[in-house]
Tab-separated table of C-alpha atoms and ligand atoms in Angstrom:
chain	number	residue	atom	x	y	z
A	1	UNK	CA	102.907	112.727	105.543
A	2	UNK	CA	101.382	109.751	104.099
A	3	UNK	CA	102.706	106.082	103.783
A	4	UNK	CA	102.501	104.575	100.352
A	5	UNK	CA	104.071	101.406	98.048
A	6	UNK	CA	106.244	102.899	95.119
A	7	UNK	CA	105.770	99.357	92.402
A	8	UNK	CA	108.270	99.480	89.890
A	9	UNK	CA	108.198	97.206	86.861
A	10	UNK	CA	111.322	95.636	85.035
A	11	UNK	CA	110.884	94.634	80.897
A	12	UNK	CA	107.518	97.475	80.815
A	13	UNK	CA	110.720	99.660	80.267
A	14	UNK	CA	111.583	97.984	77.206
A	15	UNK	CA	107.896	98.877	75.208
A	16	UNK	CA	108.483	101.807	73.330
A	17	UNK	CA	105.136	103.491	72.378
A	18	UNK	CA	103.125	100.109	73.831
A	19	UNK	CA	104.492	101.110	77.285
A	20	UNK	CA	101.159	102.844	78.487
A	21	UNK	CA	99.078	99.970	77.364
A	22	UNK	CA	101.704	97.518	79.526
A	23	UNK	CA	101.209	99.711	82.454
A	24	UNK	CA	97.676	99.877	82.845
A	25	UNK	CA	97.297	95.834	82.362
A	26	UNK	CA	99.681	96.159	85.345
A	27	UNK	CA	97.596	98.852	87.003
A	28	UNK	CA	94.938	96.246	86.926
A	29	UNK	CA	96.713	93.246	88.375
A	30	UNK	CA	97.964	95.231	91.457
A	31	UNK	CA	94.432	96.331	92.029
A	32	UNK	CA	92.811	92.702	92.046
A	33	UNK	CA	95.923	91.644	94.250
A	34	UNK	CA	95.032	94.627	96.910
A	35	UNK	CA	91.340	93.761	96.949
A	36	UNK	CA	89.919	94.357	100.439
A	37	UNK	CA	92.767	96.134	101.778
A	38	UNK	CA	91.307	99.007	100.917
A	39	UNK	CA	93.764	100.449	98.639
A	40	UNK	CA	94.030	102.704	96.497
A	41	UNK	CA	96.710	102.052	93.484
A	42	UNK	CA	97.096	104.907	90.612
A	43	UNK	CA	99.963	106.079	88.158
A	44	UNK	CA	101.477	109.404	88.372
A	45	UNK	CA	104.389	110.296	85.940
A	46	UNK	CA	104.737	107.163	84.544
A	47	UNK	CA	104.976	105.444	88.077
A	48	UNK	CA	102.603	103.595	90.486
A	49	UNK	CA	101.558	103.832	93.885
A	50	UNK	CA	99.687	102.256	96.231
A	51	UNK	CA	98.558	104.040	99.339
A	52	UNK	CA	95.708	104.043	102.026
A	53	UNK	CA	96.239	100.348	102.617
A	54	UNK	CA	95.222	98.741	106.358
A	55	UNK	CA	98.333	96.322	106.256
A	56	UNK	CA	101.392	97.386	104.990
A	57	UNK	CA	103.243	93.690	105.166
A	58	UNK	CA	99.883	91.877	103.871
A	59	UNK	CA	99.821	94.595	100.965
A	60	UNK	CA	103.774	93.961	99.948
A	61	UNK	CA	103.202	90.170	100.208
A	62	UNK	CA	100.644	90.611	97.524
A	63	UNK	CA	101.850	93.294	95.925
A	64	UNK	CA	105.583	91.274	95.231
A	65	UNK	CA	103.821	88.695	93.724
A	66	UNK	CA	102.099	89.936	90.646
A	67	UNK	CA	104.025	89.031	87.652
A	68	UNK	CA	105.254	92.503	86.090
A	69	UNK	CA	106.338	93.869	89.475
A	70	UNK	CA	110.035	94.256	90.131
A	71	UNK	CA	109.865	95.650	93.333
A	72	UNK	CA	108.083	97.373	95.711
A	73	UNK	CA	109.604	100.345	97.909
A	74	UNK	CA	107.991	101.543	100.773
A	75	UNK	CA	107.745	104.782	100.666
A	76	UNK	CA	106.770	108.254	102.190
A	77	UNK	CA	105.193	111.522	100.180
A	78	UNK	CA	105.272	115.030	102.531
A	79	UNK	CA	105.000	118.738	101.500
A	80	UNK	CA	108.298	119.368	99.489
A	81	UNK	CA	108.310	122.469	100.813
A	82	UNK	CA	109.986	122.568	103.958
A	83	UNK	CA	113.407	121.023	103.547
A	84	UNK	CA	114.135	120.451	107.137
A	85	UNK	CA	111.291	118.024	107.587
A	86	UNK	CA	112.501	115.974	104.515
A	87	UNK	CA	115.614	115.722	106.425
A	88	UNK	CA	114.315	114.500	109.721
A	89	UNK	CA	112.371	111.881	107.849
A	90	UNK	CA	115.601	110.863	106.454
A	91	UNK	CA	117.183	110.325	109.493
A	92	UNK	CA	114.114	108.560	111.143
A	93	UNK	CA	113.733	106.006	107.840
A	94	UNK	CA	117.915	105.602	108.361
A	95	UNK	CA	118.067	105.408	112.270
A	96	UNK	CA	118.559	101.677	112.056
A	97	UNK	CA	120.618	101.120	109.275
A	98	UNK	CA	124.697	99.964	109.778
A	99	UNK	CA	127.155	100.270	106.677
A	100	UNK	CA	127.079	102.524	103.782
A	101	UNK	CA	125.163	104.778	102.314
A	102	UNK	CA	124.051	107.771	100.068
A	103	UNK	CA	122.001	109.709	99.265
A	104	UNK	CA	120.033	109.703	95.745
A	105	UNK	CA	118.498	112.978	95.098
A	106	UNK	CA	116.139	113.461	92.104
A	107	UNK	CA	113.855	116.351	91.215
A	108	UNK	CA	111.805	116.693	88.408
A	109	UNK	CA	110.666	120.149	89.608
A	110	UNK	CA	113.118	122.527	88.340
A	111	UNK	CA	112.273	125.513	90.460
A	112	UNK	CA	112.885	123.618	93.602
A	113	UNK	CA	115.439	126.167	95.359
A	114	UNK	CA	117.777	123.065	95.928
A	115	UNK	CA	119.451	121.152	93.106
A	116	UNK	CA	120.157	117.276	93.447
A	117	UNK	CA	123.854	117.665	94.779
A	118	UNK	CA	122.875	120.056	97.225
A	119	UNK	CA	120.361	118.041	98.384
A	120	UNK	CA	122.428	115.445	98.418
A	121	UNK	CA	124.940	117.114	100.374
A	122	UNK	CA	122.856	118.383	102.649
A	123	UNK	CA	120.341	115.140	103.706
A	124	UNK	CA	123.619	112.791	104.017
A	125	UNK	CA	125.225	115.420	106.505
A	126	UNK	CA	122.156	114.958	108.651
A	127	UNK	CA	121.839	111.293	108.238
A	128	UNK	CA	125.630	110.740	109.474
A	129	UNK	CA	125.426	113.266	112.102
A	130	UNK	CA	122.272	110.921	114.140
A	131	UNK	CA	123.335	107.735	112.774
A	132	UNK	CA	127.310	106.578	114.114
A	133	UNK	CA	126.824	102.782	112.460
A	134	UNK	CA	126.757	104.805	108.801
A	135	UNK	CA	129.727	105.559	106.552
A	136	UNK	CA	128.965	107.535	102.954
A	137	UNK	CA	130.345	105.302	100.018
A	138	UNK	CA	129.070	106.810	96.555
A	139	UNK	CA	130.434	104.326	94.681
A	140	UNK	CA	129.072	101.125	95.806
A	141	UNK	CA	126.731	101.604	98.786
A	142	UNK	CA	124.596	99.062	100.982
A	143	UNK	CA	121.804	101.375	101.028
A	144	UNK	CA	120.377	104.156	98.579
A	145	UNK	CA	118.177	107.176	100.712
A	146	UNK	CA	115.995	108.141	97.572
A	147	UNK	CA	114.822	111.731	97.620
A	148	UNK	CA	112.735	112.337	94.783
A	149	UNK	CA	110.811	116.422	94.233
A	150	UNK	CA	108.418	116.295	92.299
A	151	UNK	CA	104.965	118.082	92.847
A	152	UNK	CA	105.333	116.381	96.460
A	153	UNK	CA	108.659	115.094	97.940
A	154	UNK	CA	109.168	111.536	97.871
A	155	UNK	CA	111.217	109.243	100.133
A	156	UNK	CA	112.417	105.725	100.089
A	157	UNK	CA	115.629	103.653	101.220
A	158	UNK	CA	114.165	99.766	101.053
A	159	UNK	CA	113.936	97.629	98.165
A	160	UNK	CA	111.919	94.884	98.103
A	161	UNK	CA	112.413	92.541	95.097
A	162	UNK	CA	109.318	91.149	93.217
A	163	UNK	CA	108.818	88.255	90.984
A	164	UNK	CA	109.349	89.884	88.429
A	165	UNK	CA	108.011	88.586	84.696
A	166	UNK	CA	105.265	90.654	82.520
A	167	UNK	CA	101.561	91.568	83.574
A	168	UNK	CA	99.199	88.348	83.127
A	169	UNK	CA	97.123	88.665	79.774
A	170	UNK	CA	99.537	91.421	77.758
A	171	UNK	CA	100.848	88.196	75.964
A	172	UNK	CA	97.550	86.705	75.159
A	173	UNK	CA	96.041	82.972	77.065
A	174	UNK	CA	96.950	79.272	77.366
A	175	UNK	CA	95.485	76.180	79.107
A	176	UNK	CA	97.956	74.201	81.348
A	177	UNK	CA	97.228	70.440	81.336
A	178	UNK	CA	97.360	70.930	85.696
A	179	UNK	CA	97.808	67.534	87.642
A	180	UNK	CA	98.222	67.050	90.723
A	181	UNK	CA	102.244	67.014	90.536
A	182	UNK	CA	104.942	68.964	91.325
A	183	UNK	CA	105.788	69.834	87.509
A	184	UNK	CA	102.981	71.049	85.784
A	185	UNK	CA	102.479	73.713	88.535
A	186	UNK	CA	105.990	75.343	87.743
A	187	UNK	CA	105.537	74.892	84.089
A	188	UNK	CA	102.188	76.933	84.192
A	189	UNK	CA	104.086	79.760	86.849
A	190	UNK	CA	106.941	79.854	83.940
A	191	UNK	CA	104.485	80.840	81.022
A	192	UNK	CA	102.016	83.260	82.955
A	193	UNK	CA	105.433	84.976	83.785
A	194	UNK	CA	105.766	85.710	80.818
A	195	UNK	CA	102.444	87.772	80.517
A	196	UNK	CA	100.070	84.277	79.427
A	197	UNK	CA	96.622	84.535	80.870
A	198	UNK	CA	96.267	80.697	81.860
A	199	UNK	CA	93.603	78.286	82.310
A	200	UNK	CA	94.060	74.929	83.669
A	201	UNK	CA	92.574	71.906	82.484
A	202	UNK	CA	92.454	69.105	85.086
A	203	UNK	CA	91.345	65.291	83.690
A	204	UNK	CA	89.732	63.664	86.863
A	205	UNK	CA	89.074	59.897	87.165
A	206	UNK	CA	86.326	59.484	89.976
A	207	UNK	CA	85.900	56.701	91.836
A	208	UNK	CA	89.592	55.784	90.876
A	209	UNK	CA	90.805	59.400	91.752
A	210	UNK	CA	88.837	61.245	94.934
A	211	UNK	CA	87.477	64.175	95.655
A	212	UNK	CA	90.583	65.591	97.849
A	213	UNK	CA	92.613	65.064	94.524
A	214	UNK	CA	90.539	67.515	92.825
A	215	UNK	CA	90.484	69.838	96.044
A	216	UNK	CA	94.399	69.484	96.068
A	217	UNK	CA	94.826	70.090	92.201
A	218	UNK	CA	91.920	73.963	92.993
A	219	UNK	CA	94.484	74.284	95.873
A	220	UNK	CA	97.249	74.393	93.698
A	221	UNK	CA	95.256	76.480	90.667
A	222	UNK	CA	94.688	78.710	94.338
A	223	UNK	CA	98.735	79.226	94.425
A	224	UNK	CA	99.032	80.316	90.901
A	225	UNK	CA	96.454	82.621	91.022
A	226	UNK	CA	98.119	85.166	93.304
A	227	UNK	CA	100.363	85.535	90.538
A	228	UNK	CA	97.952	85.268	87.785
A	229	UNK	CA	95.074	87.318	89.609
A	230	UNK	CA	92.563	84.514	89.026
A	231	UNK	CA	92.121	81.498	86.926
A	232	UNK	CA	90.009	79.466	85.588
A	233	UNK	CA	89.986	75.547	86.200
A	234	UNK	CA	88.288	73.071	83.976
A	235	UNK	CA	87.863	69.667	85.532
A	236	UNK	CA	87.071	66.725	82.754
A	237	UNK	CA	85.849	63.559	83.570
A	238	UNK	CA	88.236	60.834	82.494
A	239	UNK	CA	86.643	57.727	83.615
A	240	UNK	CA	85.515	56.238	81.035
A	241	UNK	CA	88.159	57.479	78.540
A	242	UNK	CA	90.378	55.947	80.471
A	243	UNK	CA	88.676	52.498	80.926
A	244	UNK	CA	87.904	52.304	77.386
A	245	UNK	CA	91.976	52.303	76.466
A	246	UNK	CA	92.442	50.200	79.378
A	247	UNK	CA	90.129	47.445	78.094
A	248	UNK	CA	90.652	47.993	74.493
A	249	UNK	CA	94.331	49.037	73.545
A	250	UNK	CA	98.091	47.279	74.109
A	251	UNK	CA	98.830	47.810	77.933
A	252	UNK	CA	102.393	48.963	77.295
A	253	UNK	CA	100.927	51.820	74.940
A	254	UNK	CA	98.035	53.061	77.355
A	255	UNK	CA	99.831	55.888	79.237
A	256	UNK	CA	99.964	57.514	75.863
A	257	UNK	CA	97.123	56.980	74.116
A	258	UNK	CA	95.594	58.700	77.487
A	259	UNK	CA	98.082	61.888	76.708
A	260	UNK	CA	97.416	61.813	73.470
A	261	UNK	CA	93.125	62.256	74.707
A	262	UNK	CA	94.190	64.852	77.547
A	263	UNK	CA	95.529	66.700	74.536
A	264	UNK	CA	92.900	66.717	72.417
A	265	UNK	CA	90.695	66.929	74.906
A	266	UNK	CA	92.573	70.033	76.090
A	267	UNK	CA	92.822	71.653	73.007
A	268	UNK	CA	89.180	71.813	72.763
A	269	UNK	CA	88.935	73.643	75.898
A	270	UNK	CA	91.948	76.194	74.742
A	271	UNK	CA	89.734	76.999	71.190
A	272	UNK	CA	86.940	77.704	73.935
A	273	UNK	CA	88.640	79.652	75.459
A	274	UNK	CA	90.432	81.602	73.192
A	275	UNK	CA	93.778	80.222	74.022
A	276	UNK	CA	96.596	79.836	71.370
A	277	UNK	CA	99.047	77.364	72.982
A	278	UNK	CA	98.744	74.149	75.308
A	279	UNK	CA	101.444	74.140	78.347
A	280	UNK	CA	102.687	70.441	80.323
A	281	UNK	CA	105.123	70.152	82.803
A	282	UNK	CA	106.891	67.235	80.536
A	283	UNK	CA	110.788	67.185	80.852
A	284	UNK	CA	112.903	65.267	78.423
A	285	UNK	CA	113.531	61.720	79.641
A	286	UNK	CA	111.918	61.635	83.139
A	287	UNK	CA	109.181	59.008	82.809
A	288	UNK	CA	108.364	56.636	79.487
A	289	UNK	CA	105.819	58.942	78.374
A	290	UNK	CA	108.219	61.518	78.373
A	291	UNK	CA	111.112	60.644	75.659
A	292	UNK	CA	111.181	62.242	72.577
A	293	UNK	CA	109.486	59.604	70.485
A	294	UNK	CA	107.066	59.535	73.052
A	295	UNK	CA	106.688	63.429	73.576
A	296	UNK	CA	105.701	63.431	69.394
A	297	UNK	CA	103.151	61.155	69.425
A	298	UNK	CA	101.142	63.314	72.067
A	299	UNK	CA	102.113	66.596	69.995
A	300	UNK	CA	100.531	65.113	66.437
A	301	UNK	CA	97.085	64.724	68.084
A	302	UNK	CA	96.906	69.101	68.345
A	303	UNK	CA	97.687	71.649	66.265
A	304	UNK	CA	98.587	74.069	68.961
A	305	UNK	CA	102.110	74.743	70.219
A	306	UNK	CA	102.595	72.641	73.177
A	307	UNK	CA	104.687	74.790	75.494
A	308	UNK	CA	106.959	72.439	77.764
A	309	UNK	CA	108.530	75.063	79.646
A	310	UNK	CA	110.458	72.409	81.686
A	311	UNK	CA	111.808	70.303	78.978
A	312	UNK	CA	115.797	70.810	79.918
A	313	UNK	CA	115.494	70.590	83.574
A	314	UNK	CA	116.536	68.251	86.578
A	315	UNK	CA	113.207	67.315	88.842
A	316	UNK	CA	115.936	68.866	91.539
A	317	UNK	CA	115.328	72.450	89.494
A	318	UNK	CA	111.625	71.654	89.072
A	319	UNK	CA	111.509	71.216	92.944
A	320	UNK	CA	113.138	74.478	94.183
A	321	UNK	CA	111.027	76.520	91.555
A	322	UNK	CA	108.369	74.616	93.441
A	323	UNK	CA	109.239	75.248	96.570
A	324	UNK	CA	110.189	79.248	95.747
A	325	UNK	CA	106.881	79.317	94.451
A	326	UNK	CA	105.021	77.379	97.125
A	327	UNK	CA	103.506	74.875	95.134
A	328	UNK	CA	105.486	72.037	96.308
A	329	UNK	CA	104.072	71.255	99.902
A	330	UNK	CA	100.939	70.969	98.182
A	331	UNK	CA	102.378	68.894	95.416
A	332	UNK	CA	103.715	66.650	98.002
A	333	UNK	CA	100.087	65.544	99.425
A	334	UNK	CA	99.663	61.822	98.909
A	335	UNK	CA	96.286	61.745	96.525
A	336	UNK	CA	96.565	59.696	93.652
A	337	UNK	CA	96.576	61.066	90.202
A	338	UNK	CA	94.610	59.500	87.298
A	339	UNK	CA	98.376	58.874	85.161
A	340	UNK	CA	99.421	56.617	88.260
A	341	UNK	CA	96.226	54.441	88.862
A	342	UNK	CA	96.512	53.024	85.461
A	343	UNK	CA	100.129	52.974	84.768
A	344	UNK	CA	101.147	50.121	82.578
A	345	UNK	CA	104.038	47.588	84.080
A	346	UNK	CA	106.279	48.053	80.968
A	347	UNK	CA	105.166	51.149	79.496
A	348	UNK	CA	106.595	52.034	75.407
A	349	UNK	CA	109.660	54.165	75.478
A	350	UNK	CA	110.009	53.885	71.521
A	351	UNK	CA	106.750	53.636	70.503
A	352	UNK	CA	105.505	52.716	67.137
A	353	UNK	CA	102.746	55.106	65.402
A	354	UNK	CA	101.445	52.331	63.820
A	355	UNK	CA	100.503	50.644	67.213
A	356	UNK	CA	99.097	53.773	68.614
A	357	UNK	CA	96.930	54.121	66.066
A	358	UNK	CA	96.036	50.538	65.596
A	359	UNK	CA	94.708	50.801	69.193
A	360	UNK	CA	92.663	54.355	68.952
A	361	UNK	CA	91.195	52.520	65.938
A	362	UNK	CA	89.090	50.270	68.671
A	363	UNK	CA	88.189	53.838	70.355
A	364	UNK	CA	85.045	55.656	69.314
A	365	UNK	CA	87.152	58.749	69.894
A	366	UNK	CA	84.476	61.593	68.634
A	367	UNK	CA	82.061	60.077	71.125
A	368	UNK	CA	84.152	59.535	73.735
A	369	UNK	CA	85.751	63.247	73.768
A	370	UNK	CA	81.580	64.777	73.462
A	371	UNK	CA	80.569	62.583	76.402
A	372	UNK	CA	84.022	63.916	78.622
A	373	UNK	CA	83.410	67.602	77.592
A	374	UNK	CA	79.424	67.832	78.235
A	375	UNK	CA	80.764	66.710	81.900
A	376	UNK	CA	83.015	69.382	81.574
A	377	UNK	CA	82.975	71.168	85.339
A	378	UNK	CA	84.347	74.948	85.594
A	379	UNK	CA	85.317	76.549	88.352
A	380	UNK	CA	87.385	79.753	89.192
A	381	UNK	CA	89.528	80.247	91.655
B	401	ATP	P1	103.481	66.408	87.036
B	401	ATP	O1	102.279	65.593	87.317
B	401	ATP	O2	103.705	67.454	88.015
B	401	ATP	O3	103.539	67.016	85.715
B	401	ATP	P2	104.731	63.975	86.428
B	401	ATP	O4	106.121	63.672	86.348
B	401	ATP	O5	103.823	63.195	87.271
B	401	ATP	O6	104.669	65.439	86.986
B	401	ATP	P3	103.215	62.988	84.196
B	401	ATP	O7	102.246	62.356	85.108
B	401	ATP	O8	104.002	62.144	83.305
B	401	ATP	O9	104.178	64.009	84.926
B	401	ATP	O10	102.425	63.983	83.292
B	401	ATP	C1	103.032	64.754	82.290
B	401	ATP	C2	102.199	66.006	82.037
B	401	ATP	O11	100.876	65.661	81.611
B	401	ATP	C3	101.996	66.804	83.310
B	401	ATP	O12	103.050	67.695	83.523
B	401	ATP	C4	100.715	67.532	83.025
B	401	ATP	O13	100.943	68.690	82.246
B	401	ATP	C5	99.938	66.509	82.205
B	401	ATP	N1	99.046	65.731	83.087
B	401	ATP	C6	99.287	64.550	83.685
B	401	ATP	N2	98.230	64.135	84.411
B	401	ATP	C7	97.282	65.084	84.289
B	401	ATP	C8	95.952	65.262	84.789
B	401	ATP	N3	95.392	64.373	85.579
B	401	ATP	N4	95.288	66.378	84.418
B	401	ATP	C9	95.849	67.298	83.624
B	401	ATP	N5	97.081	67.186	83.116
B	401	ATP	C10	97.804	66.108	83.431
B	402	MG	MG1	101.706	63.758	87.093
């Protein structure tokens, strides 16, 4: 009898002939997320297992966080052979359940001298006769014994939902402009969800910002990577960018002619790196910088979709996607972010093009965006 994780995946289902390709990019992911456990994860018929682990809780708590998992059952695999012992390890994996049940039979081998309602029949019989606190409701039961025969007998009652979402890189890369807030975290969870292979991009102001901001934005990057089975974080230095627009441009349109350099800034590191889309955590209306007018006049710098995965929600949604997540405690550290040491007192809500540009004019922006990316730091977490 050997203990093993049975991972099943959700949308995979929906890729017709692609479907093998989706699995093995999952196959993948599970295996970076079991590193050092000493696991072993492989497909058989279309499914995938993990077994030979040291620590069954550690290896679900990784396991249930890779995007493209949907859950994770615990499972055991026995000879198929001897029907009693199937039976007893029903009743042991039941002997603390209370409610209703029944039992799912499946069998893929035809010759098995058993077919699934006999099977049925037979496990449930046992199951009720050790366990008084169980009732049989086919219908609509609290608990599903799985008995699956195929070249081995496999059993499983728990279910342990996943995050859910598509393996990290089937739907190609994008760089998340990562502060240190609680927004642009979630907004980069949302898209690698979805299958994006993200890098962050992280504009650092040293002396102004300090070196426990950076270490809290890597922490975060940290977070996201159990999900994203490693990223990549580029740091920028954003000093003198950032002194440059304070000194030279209107004060009320600094905050985003800044943006508008994180962006381009950013989208030179996404052509780098292969990326085909830029990702903030921007929501419509929640600071200056963020109203529509506003929101434009940072898009019209790139020519890359800007992804703004948040743009319709409340910071109250934001925060429990950061919390579910466990981003937020993090996000909640005190270090100062480069955005709020040189906020402007009255900063433009409806700002004018013509201003904007009237202050980059005074910028030597070429030089200025070759001197931030030759100090350019990488580092993977
Ligand atoms: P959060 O910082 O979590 O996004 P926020 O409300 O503070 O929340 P802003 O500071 O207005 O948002 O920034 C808007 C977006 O610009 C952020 O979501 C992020 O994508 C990007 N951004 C802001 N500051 C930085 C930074 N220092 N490095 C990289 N990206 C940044
Ligand atoms: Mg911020």
């Amino acid at each position: 009898m050997t203990e093993l994780l049975l991972v099943r995946y959700g949308e995979i289902f929906l890729k017709g002939l692609n479907r093998p390709y989706f699995i093995r990019a999952l196959v993948r992911k599970v295996r970076y997320a079991v590193r050092g456990l000493g696991a072993e994860v492989w497909v058989h018929d279309g499914r995938i297992f993990v077994r030979g682990f040291s620590d069954l809780e550690e290896c679900i708590s990784r396991v249930t966080k890779v995007f493209g998992v949907h859950s994770v059952c615990p499972a055991v695999e026995m000879p198929k052979e001897d029907f009693d012992s199937i039976c007893v390890q029903a009743v042991e994996m039941t002997r603390d359940l209370k409610g209703t049940f029944k039992v799912n039979a499946r069998r893929s081998d035809k010759q098995y001298p058993m077919n699934s309602p006999a099977i049925n029949e037979e496990a449930g019989f046992r199951i009720l006769q050790a366990n008084p606190n169980l009732k049989v409701d086919v219908h609509d039961p609290e608990h599903v014994v799985n008995i699956e025969i195929r070249d081995m007998a496999y059993l499983y009652v728990k279910v342990i939902p996943a995050v859910g979402g598509m393996p990290v890189g089937t739907n190609g890369n994008a760089a998340l402009l990562l502060s240190g807030g609680i927004d642009s975290p979630v907004a980069g969870w949302m898209i690698a969800k979805r299958g994006v292979q993200i890098c962050a991009v992280h504009f650092h102001s040293y002396p102004y910002t300090s070196d426990r901001a950076k270490e809290k934005v890597l922490d975060l990057a940290r977070k996201l990577s159990f999900s994203c089975c490693g990223i990549k974080v580029f740091v920028v230095p954003f000093t003198e960018i950032q002194m440059v627009i304070h000194e030279k441009c209107p004060e009320e349109y600094t905050t985003l002619i800044m943006r508008r350099y994180m962006m381009r800034i950013a989208e030179r590191i996404a052509r780098e790196q292969e990326c085909e889309a830029l990702i903030t955590g921007e929501s419509i209306g929640q600071v200056a910088s963020q109203t529509m007018t506003a929101l434009g006049t940072t898009d019209s710098v790139t020519k890359m979709p800007v992804f703004r995965p948040l743009i319709g929600f409340d910071k109250s949604e934001i925060i429990s996607i950061a919390r579910k997540i466990g981003t937020l405690e993090i996000s909640e550290l005190p270090y100062e972010d480069c955005c709020t040491v040189f906020t402007p007192r009255h900063p433009a809500t409806h700002p004018k093009m013509e201003k904007i540009l009237e202050g980059e004019a005074k910028l030597d922006t070429e030089d200025l965006i070759a001197k931030a990316m030759k100090g350019v730091e990488m580092i993977r977490v």
